[in-house]
Amino acid sequence: GAGVSQSPSNKVTEKGKDVELRCDPISGHTALYWYRQRLGQGLEFLIYFQGNSAPDKSGLPSDRFSAERTGESVSTLTIQRTQQEDSAVYLCASSSQVADTQYFGPGTRLTVL
Amino acid sequence: AQSVSQHNHHVILSEAASLELGCNYSYGGTVNLFWYVQYPGQHLQLLLKYFSGDPLVKGIKGFEAEFIKSKFSFNLRKPSVQWSDTAEYFCAVRGTVNNDMRFGAGTRLTVKP
């Protein structure tokens, strides 16, 4: 079936604007993760959803960042009042509880001018 | 909270050389361990994983990794690298209690033909 998809693939925005990034996980996957990858750096965990449990938001860098997930489907990562340091590739991954292998999407490259 | 350390930022090898990439983690409980690879221009994909059992795990493309519990390590090895192994390699740790996932900063491997 289809893999994890993310949209948009690229987003250029002005400092201070809000942005929304979307992730469509693999159908049936109960777990969904958001990561940030700055240029030349590793993956930075942001937030994790597992079924109907409360999300693990421990990785969100500030209160400008938030994410929602509708049931076990689409997730949206919102960044309010964007700053230049928010420029990065935002990756989404999903996994089934049993297998635990995370399948990654292609990412959204965010550039804040 | 768990953390993952990858000691080598950039490794340069000639074809047919042997490879070992270090990964150490810090976590107080039982973990699942992963190596992911990101080839140029492609998504992150799973190379191999360890959940339990034989601590020597074999993955795709001739890669293997050994879990040494006493050293909190999960080093990645390949006896003879190829030019096509040029990629970025990420070690990851998942805590089995709270399911959160942490990635190392990554090691960039360049294989010279």
Coordinates of C-alpha atoms in Angstrom, one line a residue, chain A:
Chain A
G1 CA 0.0 0.0 0.0
A2 CA 0.9 3.7 0.0
G3 CA 3.7 4.9 2.3
V4 CA 3.7 7.9 4.6
S5 CA 3.0 11.1 2.8
Q6 CA 3.6 14.6 3.8
S7 CA 2.5 17.9 2.4
P8 CA 3.7 20.4 1.3
S9 CA 7.1 19.1 0.2
N10 CA 8.5 22.6 0.4
K11 CA 7.3 25.6 2.3
V12 CA 8.8 29.1 2.3
T13 CA 7.3 31.6 4.7
E14 CA 8.1 34.9 6.2
K15 CA 9.2 35.3 9.8
G16 CA 6.2 35.7 12.1
K17 CA 3.7 33.8 9.9
D18 CA 2.0 30.6 11.0
V19 CA 2.5 27.3 9.1
E20 CA 0.7 24.0 9.0
L21 CA 2.4 20.8 8.0
R22 CA 0.5 17.7 7.2
C23 CA 1.2 14.0 7.6
D24 CA -0.8 11.0 6.3
P25 CA 0.4 7.8 8.0
I26 CA 0.2 4.3 6.6
S27 CA -3.3 3.0 7.1
G28 CA -3.7 1.0 10.2
H29 CA -0.6 2.4 11.9
T30 CA -1.4 3.5 15.4
A31 CA 1.8 5.3 16.2
L32 CA 2.8 8.6 14.6
Y33 CA 6.0 10.6 15.2
W34 CA 7.1 14.1 14.2
Y35 CA 10.9 14.9 14.0
R36 CA 12.9 17.9 13.0
Q37 CA 16.1 17.7 11.1
R38 CA 18.2 20.8 10.9
L39 CA 20.8 21.1 8.2
G40 CA 23.7 18.9 9.0
Q41 CA 22.2 17.6 12.2
G42 CA 20.4 14.5 13.4
L43 CA 16.7 13.9 14.0
E44 CA 15.2 15.8 16.9
F45 CA 12.1 14.2 18.4
L46 CA 9.2 16.5 18.6
I47 CA 6.0 14.7 19.5
Y48 CA 4.5 11.2 19.5
F49 CA 0.9 9.9 19.2
Q50 CA -0.1 6.4 20.1
G51 CA -3.7 5.5 19.5
N52 CA -6.1 7.3 21.8
S53 CA -3.5 7.9 24.5
A54 CA -2.3 11.4 25.4
P55 CA 0.5 12.4 23.1
D56 CA 4.1 12.7 24.3
K57 CA 4.9 16.3 23.7
S58 CA 8.2 16.3 25.5
G59 CA 10.2 17.2 22.4
L60 CA 8.3 20.3 21.4
P61 CA 10.9 23.1 21.6
S62 CA 8.4 25.9 22.5
D63 CA 4.8 26.7 22.9
R64 CA 4.8 28.0 19.4
F65 CA 4.8 24.3 18.3
S66 CA 1.7 22.2 18.5
A67 CA 0.3 19.1 16.8
E68 CA -3.0 17.3 16.5
R69 CA -4.0 13.9 15.2
T70 CA -7.5 12.8 14.3
G71 CA -8.0 9.3 15.6
E72 CA -5.4 7.1 13.9
S73 CA -5.2 9.1 10.7
V74 CA -3.9 12.5 9.6
S75 CA -1.7 14.6 11.8
T76 CA -1.0 18.3 11.5
L77 CA 2.0 20.1 13.0
T78 CA 1.5 23.8 13.5
I79 CA 4.2 26.3 14.1
Q80 CA 3.0 29.8 15.1
R81 CA 4.9 33.0 14.7
T82 CA 7.7 31.2 12.8
Q83 CA 11.3 32.2 13.4
Q84 CA 14.4 31.7 11.2
E85 CA 15.7 29.0 13.5
D86 CA 12.6 26.9 12.7
S87 CA 14.0 26.3 9.2
A88 CA 14.5 22.6 8.9
V89 CA 13.1 19.4 7.3
Y90 CA 10.1 18.2 9.3
L91 CA 9.8 14.4 9.1
C92 CA 6.8 12.3 10.0
A93 CA 6.9 8.6 10.7
S94 CA 4.3 6.0 11.5
S95 CA 4.5 2.5 12.9
S96 CA 2.2 -0.3 14.0
Q97 CA 2.3 -1.2 17.6
V98 CA 3.4 -4.8 17.0
A99 CA 6.2 -4.3 14.4
D100 CA 7.6 -1.1 15.8
T101 CA 9.5 -0.3 12.6
Q102 CA 9.0 3.3 11.8
Y103 CA 8.3 4.2 8.2
F104 CA 9.3 7.7 7.3
G105 CA 7.7 10.2 4.9
P106 CA 9.7 12.3 2.5
G107 CA 9.6 15.3 4.8
T108 CA 8.6 19.0 4.5
R109 CA 11.4 21.4 4.0
L110 CA 10.5 24.6 5.8
T111 CA 12.4 27.8 5.1
V112 CA 11.7 30.9 7.2
L113 CA 12.9 34.1 5.6

